[in-house]
Short mmCIF file of N, CA, C and O and ligand atoms in Angstrom, two decimals:
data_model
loop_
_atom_site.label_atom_id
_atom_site.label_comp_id
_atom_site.label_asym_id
_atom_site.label_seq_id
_atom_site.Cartn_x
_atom_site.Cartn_y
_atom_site.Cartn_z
N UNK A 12 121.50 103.97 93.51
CA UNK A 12 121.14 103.49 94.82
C UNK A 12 119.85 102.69 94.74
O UNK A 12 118.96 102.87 93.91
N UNK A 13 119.87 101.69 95.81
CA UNK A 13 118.94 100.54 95.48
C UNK A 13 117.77 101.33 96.52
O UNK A 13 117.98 102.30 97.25
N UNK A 14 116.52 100.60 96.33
CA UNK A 14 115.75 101.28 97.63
C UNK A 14 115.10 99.90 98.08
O UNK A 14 114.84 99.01 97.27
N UNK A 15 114.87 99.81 99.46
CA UNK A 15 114.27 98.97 100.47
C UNK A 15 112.90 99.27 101.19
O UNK A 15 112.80 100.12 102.08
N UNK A 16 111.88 98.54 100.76
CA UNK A 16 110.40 98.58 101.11
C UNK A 16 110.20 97.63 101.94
O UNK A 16 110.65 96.51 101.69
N UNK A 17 109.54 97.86 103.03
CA UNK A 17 109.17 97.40 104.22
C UNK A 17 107.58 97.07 104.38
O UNK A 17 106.83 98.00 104.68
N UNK A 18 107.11 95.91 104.19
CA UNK A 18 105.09 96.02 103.84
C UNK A 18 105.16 95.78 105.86
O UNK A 18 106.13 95.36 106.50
N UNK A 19 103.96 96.16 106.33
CA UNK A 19 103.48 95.56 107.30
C UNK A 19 101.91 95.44 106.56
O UNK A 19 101.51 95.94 105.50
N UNK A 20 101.17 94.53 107.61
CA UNK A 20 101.58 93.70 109.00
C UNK A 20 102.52 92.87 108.90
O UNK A 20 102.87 92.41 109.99
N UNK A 21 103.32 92.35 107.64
CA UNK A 21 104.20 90.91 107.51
C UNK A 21 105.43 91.33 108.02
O UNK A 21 106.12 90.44 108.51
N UNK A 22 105.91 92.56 108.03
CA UNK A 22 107.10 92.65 108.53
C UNK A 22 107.99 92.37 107.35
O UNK A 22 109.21 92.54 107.47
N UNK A 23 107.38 91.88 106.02
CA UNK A 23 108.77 91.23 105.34
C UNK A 23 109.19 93.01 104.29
O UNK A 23 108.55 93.97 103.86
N UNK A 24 110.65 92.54 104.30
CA UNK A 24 111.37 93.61 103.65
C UNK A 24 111.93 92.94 101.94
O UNK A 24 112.07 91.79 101.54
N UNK A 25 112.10 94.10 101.37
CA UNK A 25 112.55 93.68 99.55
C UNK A 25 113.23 94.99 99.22
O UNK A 25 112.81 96.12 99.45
N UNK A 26 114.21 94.67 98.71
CA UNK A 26 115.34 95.30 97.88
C UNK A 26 114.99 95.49 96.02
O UNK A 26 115.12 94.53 95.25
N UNK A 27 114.62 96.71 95.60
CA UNK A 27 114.10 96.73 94.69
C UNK A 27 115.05 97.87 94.49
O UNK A 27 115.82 98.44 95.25
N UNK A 28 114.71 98.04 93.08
CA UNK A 28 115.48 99.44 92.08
C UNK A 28 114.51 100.88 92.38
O UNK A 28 113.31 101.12 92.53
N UNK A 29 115.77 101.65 92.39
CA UNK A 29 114.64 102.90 92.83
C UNK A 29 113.58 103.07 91.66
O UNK A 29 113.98 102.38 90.72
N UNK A 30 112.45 103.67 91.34
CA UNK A 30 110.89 103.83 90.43
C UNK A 30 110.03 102.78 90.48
O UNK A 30 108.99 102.58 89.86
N UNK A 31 110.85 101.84 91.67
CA UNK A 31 110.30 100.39 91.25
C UNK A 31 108.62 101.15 92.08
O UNK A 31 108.55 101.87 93.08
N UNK A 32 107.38 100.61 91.13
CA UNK A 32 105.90 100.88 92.08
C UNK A 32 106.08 100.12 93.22
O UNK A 32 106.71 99.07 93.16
N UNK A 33 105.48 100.66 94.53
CA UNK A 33 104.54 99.87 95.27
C UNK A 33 104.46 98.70 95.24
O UNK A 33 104.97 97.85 95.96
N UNK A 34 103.46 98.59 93.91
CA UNK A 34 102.57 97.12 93.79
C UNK A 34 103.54 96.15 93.21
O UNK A 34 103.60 94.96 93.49
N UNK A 35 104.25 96.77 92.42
CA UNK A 35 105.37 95.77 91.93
C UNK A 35 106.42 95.19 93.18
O UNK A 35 106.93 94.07 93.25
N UNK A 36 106.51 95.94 93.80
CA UNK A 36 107.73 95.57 94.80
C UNK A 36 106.75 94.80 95.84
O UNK A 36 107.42 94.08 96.57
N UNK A 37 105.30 94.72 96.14
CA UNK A 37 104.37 94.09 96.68
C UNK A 37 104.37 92.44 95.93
O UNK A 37 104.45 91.32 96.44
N UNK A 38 104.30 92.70 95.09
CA UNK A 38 104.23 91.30 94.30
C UNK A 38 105.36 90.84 94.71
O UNK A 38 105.25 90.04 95.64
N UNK A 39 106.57 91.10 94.31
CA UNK A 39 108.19 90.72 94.28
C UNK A 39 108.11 89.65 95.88
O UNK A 39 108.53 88.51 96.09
N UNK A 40 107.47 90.54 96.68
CA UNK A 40 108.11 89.96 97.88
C UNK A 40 106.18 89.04 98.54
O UNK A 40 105.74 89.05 99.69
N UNK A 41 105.51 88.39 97.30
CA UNK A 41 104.91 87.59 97.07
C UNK A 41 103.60 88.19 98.53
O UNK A 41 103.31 87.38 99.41
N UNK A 42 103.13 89.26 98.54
CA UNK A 42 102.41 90.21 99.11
C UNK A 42 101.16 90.64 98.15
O UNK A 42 101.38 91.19 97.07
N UNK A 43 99.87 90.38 98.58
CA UNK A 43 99.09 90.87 97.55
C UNK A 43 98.16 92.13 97.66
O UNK A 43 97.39 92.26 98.62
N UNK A 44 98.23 92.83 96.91
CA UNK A 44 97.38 94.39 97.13
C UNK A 44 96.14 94.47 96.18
O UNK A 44 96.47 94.95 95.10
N UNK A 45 94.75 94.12 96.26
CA UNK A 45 94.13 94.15 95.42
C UNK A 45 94.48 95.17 94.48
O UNK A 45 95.03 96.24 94.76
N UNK A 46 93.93 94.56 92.72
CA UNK A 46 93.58 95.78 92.58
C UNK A 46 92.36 95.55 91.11
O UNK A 46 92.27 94.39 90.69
N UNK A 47 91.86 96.18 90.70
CA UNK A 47 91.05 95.71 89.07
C UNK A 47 91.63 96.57 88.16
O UNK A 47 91.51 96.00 87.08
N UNK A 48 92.41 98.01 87.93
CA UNK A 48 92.67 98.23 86.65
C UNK A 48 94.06 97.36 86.40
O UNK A 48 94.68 97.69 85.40
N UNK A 49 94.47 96.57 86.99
CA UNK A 49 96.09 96.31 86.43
C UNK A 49 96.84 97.66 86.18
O UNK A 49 97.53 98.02 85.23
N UNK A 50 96.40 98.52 87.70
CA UNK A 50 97.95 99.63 87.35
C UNK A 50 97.50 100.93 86.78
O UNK A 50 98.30 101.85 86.70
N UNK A 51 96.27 101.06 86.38
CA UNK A 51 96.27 102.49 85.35
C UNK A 51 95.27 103.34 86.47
O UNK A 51 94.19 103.86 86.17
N UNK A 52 95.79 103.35 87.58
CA UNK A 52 95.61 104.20 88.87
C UNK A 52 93.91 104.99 88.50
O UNK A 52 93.55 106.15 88.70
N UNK A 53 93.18 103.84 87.91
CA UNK A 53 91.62 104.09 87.64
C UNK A 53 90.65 102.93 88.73
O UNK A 53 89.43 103.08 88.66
N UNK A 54 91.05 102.11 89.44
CA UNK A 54 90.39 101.39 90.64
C UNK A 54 90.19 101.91 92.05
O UNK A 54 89.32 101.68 92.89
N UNK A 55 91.60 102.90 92.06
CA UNK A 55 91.35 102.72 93.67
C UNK A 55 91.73 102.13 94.67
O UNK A 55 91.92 102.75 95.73
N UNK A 56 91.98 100.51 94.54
CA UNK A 56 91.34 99.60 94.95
C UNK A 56 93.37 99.52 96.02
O UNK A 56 93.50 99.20 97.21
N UNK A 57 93.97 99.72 95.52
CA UNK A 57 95.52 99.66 95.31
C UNK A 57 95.87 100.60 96.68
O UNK A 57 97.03 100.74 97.07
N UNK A 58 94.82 101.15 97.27
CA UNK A 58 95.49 102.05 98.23
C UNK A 58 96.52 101.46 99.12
O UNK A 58 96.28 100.28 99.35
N UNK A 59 97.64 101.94 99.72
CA UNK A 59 98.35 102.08 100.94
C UNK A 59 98.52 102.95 101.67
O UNK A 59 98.26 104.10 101.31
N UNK A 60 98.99 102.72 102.86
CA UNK A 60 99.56 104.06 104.28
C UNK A 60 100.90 103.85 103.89
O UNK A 60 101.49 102.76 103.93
N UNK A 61 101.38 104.95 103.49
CA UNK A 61 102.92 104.83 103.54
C UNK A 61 103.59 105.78 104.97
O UNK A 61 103.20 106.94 105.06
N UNK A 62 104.40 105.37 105.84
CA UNK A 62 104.73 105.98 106.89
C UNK A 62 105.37 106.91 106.41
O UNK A 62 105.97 107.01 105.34
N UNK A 63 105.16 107.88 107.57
CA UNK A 63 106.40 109.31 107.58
C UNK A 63 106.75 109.09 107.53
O UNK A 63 106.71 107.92 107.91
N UNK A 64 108.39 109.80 106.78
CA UNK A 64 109.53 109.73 106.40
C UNK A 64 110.29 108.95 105.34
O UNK A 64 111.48 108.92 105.04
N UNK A 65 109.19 108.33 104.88
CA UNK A 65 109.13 106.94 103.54
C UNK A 65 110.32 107.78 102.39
O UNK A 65 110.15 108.99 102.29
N UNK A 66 111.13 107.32 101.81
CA UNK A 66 111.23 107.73 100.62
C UNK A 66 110.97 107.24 99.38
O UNK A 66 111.36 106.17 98.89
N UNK A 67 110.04 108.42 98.73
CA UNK A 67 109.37 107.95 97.24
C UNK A 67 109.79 109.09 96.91
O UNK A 67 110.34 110.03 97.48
N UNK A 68 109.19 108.70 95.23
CA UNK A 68 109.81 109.69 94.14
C UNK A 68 108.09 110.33 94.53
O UNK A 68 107.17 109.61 94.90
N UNK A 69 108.01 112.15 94.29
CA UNK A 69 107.32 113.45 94.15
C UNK A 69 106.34 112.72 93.50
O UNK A 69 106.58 112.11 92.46
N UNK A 70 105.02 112.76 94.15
CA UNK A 70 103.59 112.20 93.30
C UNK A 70 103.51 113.04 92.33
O UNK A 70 103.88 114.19 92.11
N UNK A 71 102.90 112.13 91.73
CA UNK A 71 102.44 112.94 90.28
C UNK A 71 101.37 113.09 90.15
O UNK A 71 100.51 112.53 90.83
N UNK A 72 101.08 114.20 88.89
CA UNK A 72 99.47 114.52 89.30
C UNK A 72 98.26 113.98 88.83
O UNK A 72 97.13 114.43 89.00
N UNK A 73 98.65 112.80 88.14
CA UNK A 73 97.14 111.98 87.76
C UNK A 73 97.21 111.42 89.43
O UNK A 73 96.08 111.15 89.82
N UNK A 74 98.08 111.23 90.29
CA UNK A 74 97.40 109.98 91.39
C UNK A 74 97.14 110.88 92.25
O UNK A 74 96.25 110.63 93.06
N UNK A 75 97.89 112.28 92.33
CA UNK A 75 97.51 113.20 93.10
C UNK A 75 96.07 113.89 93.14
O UNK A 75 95.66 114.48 94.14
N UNK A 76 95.06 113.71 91.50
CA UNK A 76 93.85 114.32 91.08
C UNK A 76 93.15 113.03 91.72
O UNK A 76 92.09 113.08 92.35
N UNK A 77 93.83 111.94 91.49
CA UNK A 77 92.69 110.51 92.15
C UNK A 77 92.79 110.27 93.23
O UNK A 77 91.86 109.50 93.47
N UNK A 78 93.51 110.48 94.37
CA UNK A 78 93.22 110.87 95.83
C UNK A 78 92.90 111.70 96.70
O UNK A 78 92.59 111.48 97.87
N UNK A 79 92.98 113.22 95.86
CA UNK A 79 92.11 114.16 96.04
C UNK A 79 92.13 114.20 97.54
O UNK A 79 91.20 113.68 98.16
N UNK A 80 93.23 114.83 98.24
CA UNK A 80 93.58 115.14 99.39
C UNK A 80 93.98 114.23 100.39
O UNK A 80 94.34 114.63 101.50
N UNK A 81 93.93 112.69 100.01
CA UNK A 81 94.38 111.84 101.11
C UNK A 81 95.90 111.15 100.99
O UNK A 81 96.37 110.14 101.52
N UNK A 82 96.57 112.25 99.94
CA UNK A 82 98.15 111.78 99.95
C UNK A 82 98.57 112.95 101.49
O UNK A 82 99.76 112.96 101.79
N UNK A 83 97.74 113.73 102.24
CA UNK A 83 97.93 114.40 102.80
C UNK A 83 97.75 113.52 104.25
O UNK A 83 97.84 114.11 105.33
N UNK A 84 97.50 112.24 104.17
CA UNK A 84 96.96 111.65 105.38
C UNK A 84 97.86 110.24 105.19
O UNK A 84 97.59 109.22 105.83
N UNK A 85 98.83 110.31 104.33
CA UNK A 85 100.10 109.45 104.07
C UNK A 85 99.29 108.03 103.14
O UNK A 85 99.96 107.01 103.26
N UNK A 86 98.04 107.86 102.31
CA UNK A 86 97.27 107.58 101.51
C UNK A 86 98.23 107.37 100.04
O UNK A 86 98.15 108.24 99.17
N UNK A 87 98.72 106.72 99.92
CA UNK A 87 99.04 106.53 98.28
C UNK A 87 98.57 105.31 97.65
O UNK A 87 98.15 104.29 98.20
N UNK A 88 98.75 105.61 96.14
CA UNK A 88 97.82 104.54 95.11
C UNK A 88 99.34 103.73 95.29
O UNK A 88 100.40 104.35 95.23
N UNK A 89 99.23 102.04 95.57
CA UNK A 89 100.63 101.08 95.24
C UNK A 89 101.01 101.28 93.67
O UNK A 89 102.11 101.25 93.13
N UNK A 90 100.29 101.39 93.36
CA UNK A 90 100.40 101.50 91.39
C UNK A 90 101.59 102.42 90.92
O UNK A 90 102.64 102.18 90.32
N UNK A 91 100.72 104.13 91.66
CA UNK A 91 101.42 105.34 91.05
C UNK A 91 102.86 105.21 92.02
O UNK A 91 103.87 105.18 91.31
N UNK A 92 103.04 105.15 93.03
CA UNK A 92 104.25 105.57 93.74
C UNK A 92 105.24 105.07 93.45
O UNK A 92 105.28 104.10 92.69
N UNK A 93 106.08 105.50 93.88
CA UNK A 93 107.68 104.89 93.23
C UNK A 93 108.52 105.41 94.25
O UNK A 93 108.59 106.50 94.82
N UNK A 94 109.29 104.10 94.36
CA UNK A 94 110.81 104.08 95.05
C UNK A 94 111.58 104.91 95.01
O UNK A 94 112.03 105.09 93.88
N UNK A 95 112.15 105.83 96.12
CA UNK A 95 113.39 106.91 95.70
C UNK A 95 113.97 106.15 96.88
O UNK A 95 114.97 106.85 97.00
N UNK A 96 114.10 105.09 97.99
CA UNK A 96 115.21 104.85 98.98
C UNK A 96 114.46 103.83 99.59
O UNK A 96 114.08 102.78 99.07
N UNK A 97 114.18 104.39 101.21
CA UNK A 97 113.76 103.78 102.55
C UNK A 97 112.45 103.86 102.53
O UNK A 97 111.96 104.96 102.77
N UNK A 98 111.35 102.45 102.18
CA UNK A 98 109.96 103.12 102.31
C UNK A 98 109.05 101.88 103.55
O UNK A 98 109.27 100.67 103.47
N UNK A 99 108.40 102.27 104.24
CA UNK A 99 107.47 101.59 104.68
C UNK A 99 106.14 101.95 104.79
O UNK A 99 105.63 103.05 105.01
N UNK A 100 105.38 100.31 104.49
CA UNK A 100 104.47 100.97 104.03
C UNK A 100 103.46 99.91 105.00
O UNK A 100 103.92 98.99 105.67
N UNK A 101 101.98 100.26 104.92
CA UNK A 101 100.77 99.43 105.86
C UNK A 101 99.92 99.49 104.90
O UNK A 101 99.31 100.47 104.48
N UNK A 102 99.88 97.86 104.37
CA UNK A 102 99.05 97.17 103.78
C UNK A 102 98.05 96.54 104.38
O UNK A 102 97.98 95.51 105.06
N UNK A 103 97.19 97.44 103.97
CA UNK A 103 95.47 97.23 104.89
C UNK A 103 94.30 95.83 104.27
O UNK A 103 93.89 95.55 103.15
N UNK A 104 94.14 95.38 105.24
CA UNK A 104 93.58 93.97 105.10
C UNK A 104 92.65 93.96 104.44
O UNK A 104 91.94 94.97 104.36
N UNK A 105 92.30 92.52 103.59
CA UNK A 105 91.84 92.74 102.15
C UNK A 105 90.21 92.70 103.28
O UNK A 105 89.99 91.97 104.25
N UNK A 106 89.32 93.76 102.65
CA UNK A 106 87.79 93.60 103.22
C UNK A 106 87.51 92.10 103.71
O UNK A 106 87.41 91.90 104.92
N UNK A 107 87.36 91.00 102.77
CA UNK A 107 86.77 90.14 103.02
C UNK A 107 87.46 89.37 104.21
O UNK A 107 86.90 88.75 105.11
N UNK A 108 89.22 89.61 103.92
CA UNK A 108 89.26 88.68 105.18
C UNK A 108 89.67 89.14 106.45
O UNK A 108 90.24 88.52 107.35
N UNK A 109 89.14 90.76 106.36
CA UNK A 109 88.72 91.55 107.45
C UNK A 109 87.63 91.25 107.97
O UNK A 109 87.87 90.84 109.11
N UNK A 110 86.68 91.23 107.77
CA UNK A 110 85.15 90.31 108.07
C UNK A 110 85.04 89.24 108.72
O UNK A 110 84.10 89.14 109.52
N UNK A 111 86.19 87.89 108.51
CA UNK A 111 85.92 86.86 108.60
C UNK A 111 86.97 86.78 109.97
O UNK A 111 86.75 85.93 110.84
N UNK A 112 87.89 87.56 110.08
CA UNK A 112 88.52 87.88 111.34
C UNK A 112 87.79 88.32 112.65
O UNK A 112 87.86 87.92 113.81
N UNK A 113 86.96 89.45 111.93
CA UNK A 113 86.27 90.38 113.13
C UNK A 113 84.86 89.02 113.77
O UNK A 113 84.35 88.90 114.89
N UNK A 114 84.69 88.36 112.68
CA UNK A 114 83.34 86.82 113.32
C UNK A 114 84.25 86.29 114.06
O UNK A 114 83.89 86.09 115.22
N UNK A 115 85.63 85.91 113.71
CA UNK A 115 86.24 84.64 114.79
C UNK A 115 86.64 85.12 116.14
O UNK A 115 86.48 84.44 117.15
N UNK A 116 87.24 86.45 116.13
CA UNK A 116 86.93 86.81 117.36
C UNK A 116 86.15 87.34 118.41
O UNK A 116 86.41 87.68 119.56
N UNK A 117 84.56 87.32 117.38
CA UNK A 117 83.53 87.37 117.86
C UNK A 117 83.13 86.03 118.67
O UNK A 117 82.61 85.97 119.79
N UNK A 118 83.43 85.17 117.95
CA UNK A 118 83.26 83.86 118.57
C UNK A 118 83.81 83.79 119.25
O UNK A 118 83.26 83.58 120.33
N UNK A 119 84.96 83.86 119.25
CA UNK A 119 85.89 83.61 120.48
C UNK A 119 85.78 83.83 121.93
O UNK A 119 85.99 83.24 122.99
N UNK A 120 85.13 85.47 121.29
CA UNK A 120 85.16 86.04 122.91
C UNK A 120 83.51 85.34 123.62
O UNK A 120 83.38 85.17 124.83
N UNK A 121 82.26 84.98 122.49
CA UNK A 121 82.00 84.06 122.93
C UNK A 121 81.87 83.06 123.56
O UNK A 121 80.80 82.92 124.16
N UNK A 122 82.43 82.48 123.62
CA UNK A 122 83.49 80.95 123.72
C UNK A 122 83.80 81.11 124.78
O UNK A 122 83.32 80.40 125.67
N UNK A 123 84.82 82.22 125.09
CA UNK A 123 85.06 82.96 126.49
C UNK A 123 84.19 82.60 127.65
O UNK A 123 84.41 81.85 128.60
N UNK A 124 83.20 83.30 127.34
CA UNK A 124 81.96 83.82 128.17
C UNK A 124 81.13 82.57 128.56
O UNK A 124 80.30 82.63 129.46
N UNK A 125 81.38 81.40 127.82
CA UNK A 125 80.73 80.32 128.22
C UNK A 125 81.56 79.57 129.23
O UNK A 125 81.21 78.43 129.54
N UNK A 126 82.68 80.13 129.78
CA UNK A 126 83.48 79.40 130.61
C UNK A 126 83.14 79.58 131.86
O UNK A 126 83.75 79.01 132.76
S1 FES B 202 95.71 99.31 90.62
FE1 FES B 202 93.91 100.39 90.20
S2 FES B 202 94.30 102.33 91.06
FE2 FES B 202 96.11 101.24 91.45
#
């Protein structure tokens, strides 16, 4: 059985092989998830929200020792997780161009106010 990953905010969906990672099935469907180790679930940097009811394959316990209680808050590394079916997941906006969002609609509402 094939499994189907769902990223938001894009809404876009990808048909991948079940074990397929996260980050791999992130790439596939041309989606980018920071990260600096290339995969060896030593950055961090790779986090996602995967929704209730997602299906992945049973964390394992190196990503389970490196999140250290926030697979309990639906927190997984894109790296370690893997495909067992139906997964969706919330890919959280890269810092920087979180920043540069939160100024423009600073301005904006600015902008507003001068009317
Ligand atoms: S890519 Fe570094 S922890 Fe996942």
């Amino acid at each position: 059985m094939d499994g189907e990953v769902t990223f938001w905010p894009s809404g876009k969906s990808i048909k991948v092989k079940q074990g397929t990672t996260l980050l791999d099935a992130a790439r596939r469907a041309n989606l980018p998830i920071r990260t600096r180790c290339g995969g060896k679930a030593a950055c961090f940097m790779c986090k996602v929200s995967v929704r209730p009811g997602s299906e992945l394959q049973p964390i394992g316990e190196n990503e389970r020792r490196k999140l250290s209680g926030l697979e309990g808050d639906h927190i997984r590394l894109s790296c370690q997780a893997r495909v067992a079916g139906k997964v969706i997941v919330d890919i959280p906006l890269d810092p920087l161009r979180a920043a540069v969002e939160r100024q423009l609609a600073r301005q904006a509402e600015e902008n507003d106010d001068l009317w």
